[in-house]
CSV table of C-alpha atoms in Angstrom, one decimal:
chain,number,residue,atom,x,y,z
E,164,MET,CA,115.1,101.7,98.2
E,165,LYS,CA,114.9,102.0,94.5
E,166,LEU,CA,113.9,105.7,93.5
E,167,THR,CA,111.1,106.2,90.9
E,168,ARG,CA,112.3,108.1,87.9
E,169,PRO,CA,110.7,111.5,88.9
E,170,ALA,CA,112.2,111.1,92.4
E,171,ALA,CA,115.7,110.1,91.0
E,172,LEU,CA,115.5,113.2,88.6
E,173,LEU,CA,114.7,115.5,91.5
E,174,LEU,CA,117.5,114.1,93.6
E,175,ALA,CA,120.0,114.5,90.7
E,176,LEU,CA,118.9,118.0,90.0
E,177,ALA,CA,119.2,119.0,93.7
E,178,LEU,CA,122.7,117.5,93.9
E,179,ALA,CA,123.7,119.4,90.8
E,180,LEU,CA,122.5,122.6,92.2
E,181,ALA,CA,124.2,122.0,95.4
E,182,ALA,CA,127.4,121.4,93.6
E,183,CYS,CA,127.1,124.5,91.7
E,184,ALA,CA,126.1,126.6,94.7
E,185,PRO,CA,128.9,128.8,96.2
E,186,ALA,CA,130.2,127.6,99.6
E,187,PRO,CA,129.0,129.7,102.6
E,188,GLN,CA,131.6,132.5,103.2
E,189,PRO,CA,133.0,132.5,106.8
E,190,LEU,CA,132.1,135.4,108.7
E,191,PRO,CA,134.8,137.9,109.7
E,192,GLN,CA,136.6,137.1,112.9
E,193,ARG,CA,136.3,140.0,115.4
E,194,SER,CA,139.3,141.2,117.7
E,195,LEU,CA,138.4,142.9,120.9
E,196,PRO,CA,139.1,146.7,120.6
E,197,PRO,CA,141.7,147.6,123.4
E,198,LYS,CA,141.1,150.1,126.1
E,199,GLY,CA,140.7,153.6,125.1
E,200,THR,CA,138.9,152.7,121.8
E,201,PRO,CA,135.7,155.0,121.1
E,202,LEU,CA,132.8,153.1,119.9
E,203,ARG,CA,129.6,153.9,118.0
E,204,LEU,CA,126.6,151.8,118.3
E,205,ALA,CA,123.3,151.7,116.3
E,206,VAL,CA,120.0,150.9,118.3
E,207,ALA,CA,116.8,149.9,116.8
E,208,THR,CA,113.8,148.2,118.2
E,209,ASP,CA,110.3,146.8,117.5
E,210,LEU,CA,110.8,146.1,113.9
E,211,HIS,CA,107.8,143.8,113.7
E,212,PHE,CA,109.1,142.3,110.4
E,213,ILE,CA,107.0,140.0,108.5
E,214,SER,CA,108.4,137.8,105.7
E,215,PRO,CA,106.8,138.7,102.4
E,216,SER,CA,106.5,134.9,101.7
E,217,LEU,CA,103.7,135.0,104.4
E,218,VAL,CA,101.6,137.8,102.7
E,219,ARG,CA,99.2,137.6,99.8
E,220,GLU,CA,97.9,141.1,99.6
E,221,GLY,CA,94.1,141.3,100.4
E,222,GLU,CA,91.6,142.3,103.1
E,223,ALA,CA,93.3,140.4,105.9
E,224,PHE,CA,96.7,142.0,105.5
E,225,THR,CA,95.2,145.4,104.9
E,226,ALA,CA,93.2,145.1,108.1
E,227,ALA,CA,96.5,144.2,110.0
E,228,TYR,CA,98.2,147.5,109.1
E,229,ALA,CA,95.5,150.0,108.1
E,230,TYR,CA,93.5,149.5,111.3
E,231,GLY,CA,96.2,148.7,113.7
E,232,ASP,CA,98.5,150.9,116.0
E,233,GLY,CA,100.5,152.7,113.4
E,234,LYS,CA,103.0,150.0,112.6
E,235,GLN,CA,104.0,150.2,108.8
E,236,ILE,CA,104.3,146.5,108.3
E,237,ASN,CA,103.3,147.0,104.7
E,238,TYR,CA,106.6,148.6,104.1
E,239,ILE,CA,108.8,146.9,106.7
E,240,PRO,CA,110.9,144.9,104.2
E,241,GLU,CA,111.8,148.2,102.5
E,242,LEU,CA,112.4,149.9,105.9
E,243,LEU,CA,114.7,147.1,106.9
E,244,GLU,CA,116.7,147.4,103.7
E,245,VAL,CA,117.1,151.1,104.2
E,246,LEU,CA,118.5,150.4,107.8
E,247,VAL,CA,120.9,147.8,106.6
E,248,GLN,CA,122.1,149.9,103.6
E,249,GLU,CA,122.6,153.1,105.8
E,250,LEU,CA,124.6,151.0,108.4
E,251,LEU,CA,126.7,149.5,105.5
E,252,GLU,CA,127.6,153.0,104.2
E,253,ASP,CA,128.5,154.5,107.7
E,254,PRO,CA,129.4,151.4,109.7
E,255,PRO,CA,128.8,151.3,113.6
E,256,ASP,CA,130.8,149.1,115.8
E,257,ALA,CA,127.6,147.1,116.4
E,258,LEU,CA,123.9,147.1,115.8
E,259,LEU,CA,121.5,146.5,118.7
E,260,LEU,CA,117.9,145.2,118.2
E,261,THR,CA,116.0,145.2,121.4
E,262,GLY,CA,113.1,143.0,120.8
E,263,ASP,CA,109.8,142.5,118.9
E,264,LEU,CA,111.9,141.6,115.8
E,265,THR,CA,108.9,140.0,114.2
E,266,LEU,CA,105.3,140.8,113.9
E,267,ASN,CA,103.9,137.7,115.8
E,268,GLY,CA,106.8,135.4,116.2
E,269,GLU,CA,106.4,133.7,112.7
E,270,ARG,CA,109.4,131.2,112.2
E,271,GLU,CA,109.7,132.1,108.6
E,272,SER,CA,109.9,135.8,109.6
E,273,HIS,CA,112.7,135.1,112.0
E,274,LEU,CA,114.6,133.0,109.4
E,275,GLU,CA,114.4,135.7,106.9
E,276,LEU,CA,115.2,138.5,109.1
E,277,ALA,CA,118.4,136.7,110.2
E,278,GLN,CA,119.2,136.3,106.5
E,279,ARG,CA,118.6,140.1,105.7
E,280,LEU,CA,120.9,141.0,108.5
E,281,LEU,CA,123.7,138.8,107.2
E,282,PRO,CA,125.3,141.6,105.0
E,283,LEU,CA,126.1,143.6,108.2
E,284,ARG,CA,127.7,140.5,109.8
E,285,GLN,CA,129.7,139.9,106.4
E,286,ALA,CA,130.8,143.5,106.7
E,287,GLY,CA,132.3,142.9,110.1
E,288,ILE,CA,129.4,144.7,112.0
E,289,PRO,CA,128.2,142.7,114.9
E,290,VAL,CA,124.4,142.4,115.2
E,291,LEU,CA,123.1,141.6,118.7
E,292,VAL,CA,119.5,140.8,119.2
E,293,ILE,CA,117.1,139.9,122.1
E,294,PRO,CA,113.4,138.7,121.8
E,295,GLY,CA,110.5,140.8,122.6
E,296,ASN,CA,107.1,139.6,123.8
E,297,HIS,CA,105.8,139.1,120.3
E,298,ASP,CA,108.7,136.8,119.2
E,299,ILE,CA,108.5,133.4,120.9
E,300,SER,CA,105.7,130.7,121.1
E,301,ASN,CA,103.3,133.2,119.9
E,302,ALA,CA,99.7,132.0,119.4
E,303,PHE,CA,98.9,134.7,117.0
E,304,SER,CA,101.6,133.6,114.5
E,305,SER,CA,100.0,133.9,111.2
E,306,GLY,CA,100.1,134.3,107.4
E,307,TYR,CA,97.9,136.3,105.2
E,308,ASN,CA,96.2,134.8,102.2
E,309,ARG,CA,94.1,137.6,100.7
E,310,ASP,CA,91.0,137.7,102.7
E,311,LYS,CA,92.0,135.0,105.3
E,312,LEU,CA,94.5,134.5,108.1
E,313,TYR,CA,96.3,131.0,108.4
E,314,ASP,CA,98.2,129.6,111.2
E,315,VAL,CA,102.0,129.3,110.8
E,316,ARG,CA,104.7,128.1,113.0
E,317,SER,CA,106.3,130.2,115.7
E,318,VAL,CA,109.6,129.4,117.4
E,319,THR,CA,110.6,128.1,120.7
E,320,TRP,CA,113.2,129.9,122.9
E,321,GLN,CA,115.8,127.3,121.9
E,322,GLU,CA,115.0,127.8,118.2
E,323,PHE,CA,115.3,131.6,118.6
E,324,GLY,CA,118.9,131.2,120.0
E,325,GLU,CA,119.8,128.8,117.1
E,326,ILE,CA,118.3,131.2,114.3
E,327,TYR,CA,120.3,134.1,115.6
E,328,GLN,CA,123.6,132.3,116.2
E,329,ASN,CA,125.1,134.9,114.0
E,330,CYS,CA,123.4,137.7,115.8
E,331,GLY,CA,125.0,137.6,119.2
E,332,TYR,CA,124.3,134.2,120.6
E,333,GLY,CA,127.1,132.4,118.8
E,334,GLU,CA,129.7,134.9,120.1
E,335,ALA,CA,128.4,135.6,123.6
E,336,THR,CA,131.1,135.1,126.3
E,337,SER,CA,128.4,134.1,128.7
E,338,ARG,CA,124.8,132.9,128.3
E,339,ASP,CA,122.1,132.6,131.1
E,340,THR,CA,120.6,129.2,131.3
E,341,ALA,CA,117.4,130.4,132.5
E,342,SER,CA,116.6,132.9,129.7
E,343,LEU,CA,117.8,134.2,126.4
E,344,SER,CA,120.2,136.7,128.0
E,345,TYR,CA,123.9,136.9,127.2
E,346,ARG,CA,127.0,139.0,127.7
E,347,TYR,CA,128.8,140.5,124.7
E,348,PRO,CA,132.0,142.6,125.2
E,349,LEU,CA,132.1,145.5,122.8
E,350,SER,CA,135.7,146.4,123.8
E,351,GLN,CA,137.9,145.8,126.6
E,352,ASP,CA,136.3,149.0,128.2
E,353,LEU,CA,132.6,148.3,127.4
E,354,TRP,CA,130.6,145.2,128.2
E,355,LEU,CA,127.0,144.8,127.0
E,356,LEU,CA,124.3,142.7,128.7
E,357,MET,CA,121.5,141.7,126.4
E,358,VAL,CA,118.7,140.9,128.8
E,359,ASP,CA,115.6,138.8,128.0
E,360,THR,CA,112.9,140.3,130.1
E,361,ASN,CA,110.0,138.4,128.5
E,362,LEU,CA,107.4,136.0,129.9
E,363,TYR,CA,106.8,132.8,127.6
E,364,ASP,CA,106.6,129.1,128.1
E,365,ARG,CA,110.0,127.7,128.3
E,366,GLU,CA,108.5,124.2,127.1
E,367,GLY,CA,107.4,125.7,123.9
E,368,ALA,CA,103.7,125.9,124.3
E,369,ARG,CA,102.1,128.7,122.2
E,370,SER,CA,100.1,131.3,124.0
E,371,ILE,CA,98.8,134.8,123.7
E,372,PRO,CA,101.7,137.2,124.2
E,373,GLN,CA,102.2,138.7,127.6
E,374,ASN,CA,102.7,142.4,127.4
E,375,ALA,CA,104.4,142.4,130.9
E,376,GLY,CA,107.9,141.5,131.6
E,377,ALA,CA,109.8,140.3,134.6
E,378,LEU,CA,113.2,138.8,135.5
E,379,SER,CA,113.4,135.4,137.3
E,380,PRO,CA,115.8,135.0,140.5
E,381,GLU,CA,118.0,132.9,138.4
E,382,THR,CA,118.5,135.6,135.5
E,383,LEU,CA,119.1,138.3,138.3
E,384,ARG,CA,121.8,136.1,139.7
E,385,TRP,CA,123.3,135.7,136.3
E,386,ILE,CA,123.2,139.5,135.7
E,387,GLU,CA,124.9,140.2,139.0
E,388,GLU,CA,127.7,137.7,138.2
E,389,GLN,CA,128.3,139.4,134.9
E,390,LEU,CA,128.5,142.9,136.5
E,391,GLN,CA,130.8,141.5,139.1
E,392,GLU,CA,133.1,140.2,136.4
E,393,ALA,CA,132.9,143.5,134.6
E,394,ARG,CA,133.9,145.4,137.5
E,395,ARG,CA,137.0,142.9,138.2
E,396,GLN,CA,138.0,143.5,134.6
E,397,GLY,CA,137.7,147.3,134.9
E,398,ALA,CA,135.0,147.5,132.2
E,399,GLU,CA,132.0,149.8,132.0
E,400,GLY,CA,128.6,147.7,131.8
E,401,ILE,CA,125.5,148.8,130.1
E,402,THR,CA,122.3,146.7,129.6
E,403,ALA,CA,119.7,146.3,127.0
E,404,THR,CA,116.1,145.0,127.5
E,405,HIS,CA,112.8,144.8,125.7
E,406,HIS,CA,110.9,146.2,128.6
E,407,ASN,CA,111.6,149.6,130.3
E,408,LEU,CA,113.5,149.9,133.6
E,409,LEU,CA,112.0,153.3,134.2
E,410,SER,CA,108.5,154.4,133.3
E,411,HIS,CA,108.2,156.7,130.3
E,412,SER,CA,104.6,157.6,130.6
E,413,GLU,CA,102.0,158.1,133.3
E,414,ARG,CA,99.6,156.2,130.9
E,415,LEU,CA,102.0,153.5,129.8
E,416,GLN,CA,103.5,151.9,132.8
E,417,GLU,CA,101.7,148.5,133.6
E,418,GLY,CA,102.9,146.1,131.0
E,419,TYR,CA,105.6,148.2,129.8
E,420,THR,CA,107.9,148.9,132.6
E,421,LEU,CA,109.4,145.7,134.0
E,422,ASP,CA,107.4,144.2,136.8
E,423,ASN,CA,110.4,143.8,139.1
E,424,ALA,CA,112.4,146.7,137.8
E,425,GLU,CA,113.4,147.6,141.3
E,426,GLU,CA,115.5,144.6,141.6
E,427,MET,CA,117.4,145.2,138.3
E,428,LEU,CA,117.8,148.9,139.3
E,429,ALA,CA,119.3,147.8,142.5
E,430,LEU,CA,122.0,145.8,140.6
E,431,CYS,CA,122.5,148.7,138.6
E,432,GLN,CA,123.1,151.0,141.6
E,433,ASP,CA,125.3,148.4,143.2
E,434,TYR,CA,127.6,148.1,140.1
E,435,GLY,CA,127.5,151.6,138.7
E,436,VAL,CA,125.6,150.9,135.5
E,437,ARG,CA,124.5,154.3,134.0
E,438,LEU,CA,122.4,153.3,131.0
E,439,ASN,CA,119.8,150.9,129.9
E,440,LEU,CA,118.6,150.7,126.2
E,441,SER,CA,114.9,149.6,125.8
E,442,GLY,CA,111.9,149.4,123.4
E,443,HIS,CA,108.4,148.0,123.7
E,444,VAL,CA,106.5,151.1,124.5
E,445,HIS,CA,107.0,152.4,120.9
E,446,ILE,CA,107.5,156.0,121.9
E,447,GLN,CA,110.8,157.9,121.8
E,448,ASP,CA,111.7,159.0,125.3
E,449,ILE,CA,114.5,159.2,127.8
E,450,ALA,CA,113.9,158.8,131.5
E,451,GLY,CA,116.2,159.4,134.3
E,452,ALA,CA,116.6,158.5,137.9
E,453,GLN,CA,119.2,158.9,140.8
E,454,LEU,CA,120.6,155.7,142.0
E,455,ASP,CA,122.5,156.3,145.3
E,456,GLY,CA,123.4,159.8,144.0
E,457,GLN,CA,124.4,158.7,140.5
E,458,PRO,CA,122.4,159.4,137.4
E,459,PHE,CA,120.9,156.5,135.6
E,460,TYR,CA,119.0,156.6,132.3
E,461,ASP,CA,116.6,154.3,130.4
E,462,ILE,CA,116.4,155.2,126.8
E,463,ALA,CA,113.3,153.9,125.0
E,464,THR,CA,114.0,154.1,121.3
E,465,SER,CA,110.8,154.5,119.3
E,466,SER,CA,109.5,151.6,117.2
E,467,TYR,CA,111.3,151.5,113.7
E,468,ALA,CA,108.1,150.5,112.1
E,469,VAL,CA,106.3,153.6,113.4
E,470,TYR,CA,106.5,157.4,112.1
E,471,THR,CA,109.2,158.8,112.0
E,472,ASN,CA,110.9,155.4,111.4
E,473,GLN,CA,114.1,156.2,113.4
E,474,TYR,CA,116.7,154.6,115.2
E,475,GLY,CA,119.3,155.6,117.8
E,476,LEU,CA,123.2,156.3,117.5
E,477,LEU,CA,125.3,156.0,120.6
E,478,ASP,CA,128.9,157.2,120.8
E,479,TYR,CA,130.9,155.8,123.6
E,480,ARG,CA,134.2,157.6,124.7
E,481,PRO,CA,135.8,155.7,127.4
E,482,GLY,CA,136.2,157.6,130.7
E,483,GLU,CA,134.5,160.7,129.1
E,484,SER,CA,130.9,160.3,127.9
E,485,ILE,CA,128.1,158.4,126.3
E,486,THR,CA,126.0,160.4,123.9
E,487,TYR,CA,122.8,159.4,122.2
E,488,ARG,CA,120.7,160.8,119.4
E,489,THR,CA,118.1,159.7,116.9
E,490,LYS,CA,118.4,159.4,113.3
E,491,GLU,CA,115.5,159.1,110.8
E,492,ALA,CA,115.8,156.5,108.0
E,493,ASP,CA,116.2,158.2,104.7
E,494,VAL,CA,113.7,156.1,102.9
E,495,GLU,CA,113.1,158.7,100.0
E,496,GLY,CA,116.7,158.7,99.2
E,497,TRP,CA,116.9,155.0,99.1
E,498,ALA,CA,113.9,154.8,96.9
E,499,ALA,CA,115.4,157.3,94.5
E,500,ARG,CA,118.7,155.6,94.2
E,501,THR,CA,117.2,152.2,93.8
E,502,GLY,CA,115.0,153.4,90.9
E,503,SER,CA,111.7,152.8,92.8
E,504,ALA,CA,108.5,153.8,90.9
E,505,ASP,CA,106.4,153.6,94.2
E,506,PRO,CA,105.1,157.2,95.0
E,507,GLN,CA,104.7,156.4,98.6
E,508,LEU,CA,108.2,155.5,99.0
E,509,LEU,CA,109.5,158.4,97.0
E,510,ASP,CA,107.6,160.7,99.3
E,511,PHE,CA,107.8,158.5,102.3
E,512,GLU,CA,108.2,161.2,105.0
E,513,ASP,CA,104.8,162.6,104.2
E,514,TYR,CA,103.2,159.3,103.5
E,515,SER,CA,104.4,157.9,107.0
E,516,TYR,CA,103.2,161.0,108.8
E,517,GLN,CA,99.7,160.8,107.0
E,518,PHE,CA,99.5,157.1,107.8
E,519,PHE,CA,100.0,157.6,111.5
E,520,TYR,CA,97.8,160.7,111.5
E,521,ASP,CA,94.9,158.8,109.8
E,522,ILE,CA,95.1,155.9,112.1
E,523,SER,CA,95.2,158.1,115.2
E,524,TYR,CA,92.2,160.1,113.9
E,525,GLU,CA,90.1,157.2,113.1
E,526,ARG,CA,90.8,155.4,116.5
E,527,SER,CA,90.1,158.5,118.5
E,528,TYR,CA,86.9,159.3,116.6
E,529,VAL,CA,85.6,155.7,117.3
E,530,ASN,CA,86.5,156.0,121.0
E,531,LEU,CA,84.8,159.5,121.4
E,532,VAL,CA,81.6,158.0,119.6
E,533,MET,CA,81.6,155.2,122.1
E,534,ALA,CA,82.0,157.6,124.9
E,535,GLN,CA,78.6,159.1,123.9
E,536,LEU,CA,79.5,162.8,124.4
E,537,ASN,CA,77.0,165.6,124.5
E,538,LYS,CA,75.5,166.6,121.1
E,539,ASP,CA,77.3,169.8,121.1
E,540,ALA,CA,80.8,167.9,121.1
E,541,ASP,CA,82.6,168.4,117.8
E,542,LEU,CA,84.0,164.9,117.5
E,543,GLU,CA,85.9,165.5,114.3
E,544,PHE,CA,87.4,168.6,115.8
E,545,MET,CA,88.6,166.7,118.9
E,546,ALA,CA,89.8,163.5,116.9
E,547,GLN,CA,92.1,166.1,115.1
E,548,THR,CA,93.8,166.8,118.3
E,549,MET,CA,94.8,163.3,118.9
E,550,ALA,CA,95.9,162.9,115.2
E,551,ILE,CA,98.0,166.0,115.5
E,552,LEU,CA,99.7,165.0,118.7
E,553,ASN,CA,100.3,161.1,118.4
E,554,PRO,CA,102.9,161.3,115.6
E,555,ALA,CA,104.8,164.0,117.3
E,556,TYR,CA,104.6,162.2,120.8
E,557,PHE,CA,105.7,158.8,119.4
E,558,SER,CA,108.6,160.4,117.6
E,559,GLY,CA,109.7,162.5,120.5
E,560,TYR,CA,108.7,165.9,119.1
E,561,ALA,CA,105.6,166.7,121.2
E,562,ALA,CA,107.3,169.6,123.1
E,563,GLN,CA,107.4,171.5,119.9
E,564,LEU,CA,103.6,171.4,119.8
E,565,ARG,CA,102.7,171.8,123.3
E,566,GLU,CA,101.9,175.5,123.7
E,567,GLU,CA,100.1,175.5,120.3
E,568,VAL,CA,97.8,172.7,121.2
E,569,ARG,CA,97.0,174.0,124.6
E,570,ALA,CA,95.9,177.3,123.2
E,571,SER,CA,93.8,175.8,120.5
E,572,GLU,CA,90.1,175.3,120.2
E,573,HIS,CA,90.6,171.7,119.7
E,574,TYR,CA,92.1,171.3,123.2
E,575,ALA,CA,89.3,173.6,124.7
E,576,MET,CA,86.9,171.1,123.4
E,577,TRP,CA,88.6,168.3,125.1
E,578,LYS,CA,88.6,170.3,128.4
E,579,LYS,CA,85.0,171.1,128.0
E,580,HIS,CA,84.1,167.4,127.8
E,581,SER,CA,86.8,165.9,130.1
E,582,GLY,CA,84.3,164.1,132.1
E,583,PHE,CA,83.7,161.8,129.3
E,584,ALA,CA,86.5,162.1,126.8
E,585,PRO,CA,90.1,160.5,127.6
E,586,ILE,CA,91.8,163.8,128.2
E,587,GLY,CA,94.3,162.1,130.6
E,588,TYR,CA,96.2,160.6,127.5
E,589,ILE,CA,96.2,164.0,125.8
E,590,ASN,CA,97.6,165.6,128.9
E,591,SER,CA,100.2,162.9,129.4
E,592,MET,CA,101.5,163.7,125.7
E,593,LEU,CA,101.6,167.4,126.6
E,594,ALA,CA,103.3,166.9,129.9
E,595,PRO,CA,106.7,168.7,130.1
E,596,ARG,CA,109.7,166.1,130.0
E,597,GLU,CA,112.7,166.7,132.1
E,598,LEU,CA,114.9,165.4,129.5
E,599,ASP,CA,115.0,165.8,125.8
E,600,PRO,CA,113.4,162.5,124.4
E,601,ARG,CA,115.8,162.4,121.3
E,602,GLN,CA,119.3,163.2,122.8
E,603,LEU,CA,121.3,162.8,125.8
E,604,THR,CA,124.9,163.0,127.0
E,605,ILE,CA,126.1,161.0,130.0
E,606,SER,CA,129.3,162.2,131.7
E,607,LEU,CA,131.6,159.3,132.8
E,608,GLN,CA,134.2,161.6,134.4
């Protein structure tokens, strides 16, 4: 076929650019650390990243974050850059991302996220991902064009594994054929099972994301096979899931705790698994249980897109202990170093708190109006209680406010109108926790 002149020129230009472009650099080969090697892992979840290429600022995008559930998707590209830079400056032995990588499974968001994570891989830091319930075959996959939404492609489960070949799937030593679960040895001592707990159409049909999660019999068999092999090799096994294996709130169980968690916990009991790392619920919390006399913990790291924009750091000392603590992203320091003129980035801690406070206040106020309380109810006063507690609860600091809130006039107003107002959620946030939500030490001796 003879090319027209414009087409020939475009082809020549494309070939010239390709000839000038640097060849892709091979990623560093990783050798498995020997037995006795301490490891440090970083854990983040629920990024809800959306590619800036899908956003033209306007009413549609403003509504998506300003009237949402507290996710700061308006600053998620900057938050992701801060995370990458902090890990490059103080490298962990791996970064785990436990699902809801994207806002609503947009293919362009997945592609760009994988590209933005590439500097970590090039620095020799393994990046290990699993999908969340928002990430695959999502019917809500959209772009934002000023005052309108428009439909964009999502990804199938096969495409997800292809896009994240450099983020776990290409280096897995075993992959489940029934899900996007895989095995990744972090060292000769420690094996990680990244377990896909989500419900989506394996044929690729788009649907409304299901909040709930469950493991198929095939995937449960695969998990048991991996734990059996870990035992034969003398390796410690830990798991990572999007959904929780233990409940983290009386009010947030259905749709958050895995539907058949008992079957997964039975495997953890049989093979001595002490720890699962999860997300999904967006709150920072640590839940514990006794499995046949042995302590087991599910650590739900809070959404990185929500105040206080934190991630977890896990230190593993073979035969001794596993410790976990949270670390808040230093957005202000990054903004100052990069010469940002954005006042909200330069004062991000206050901005992030106020953002979540305002959303919590508005949503609570609307719910109280709809409850049609008595005329003597001070709705603004009551809404302030929710606005004060929500940021603290989601970031794991609610215990510091418990006594102050319970002694306040705000809380007295909630109790007075408890027949109509949703005080159960307030009380669940104020309930004492057996474990510190932000730090834990597990003895392996």
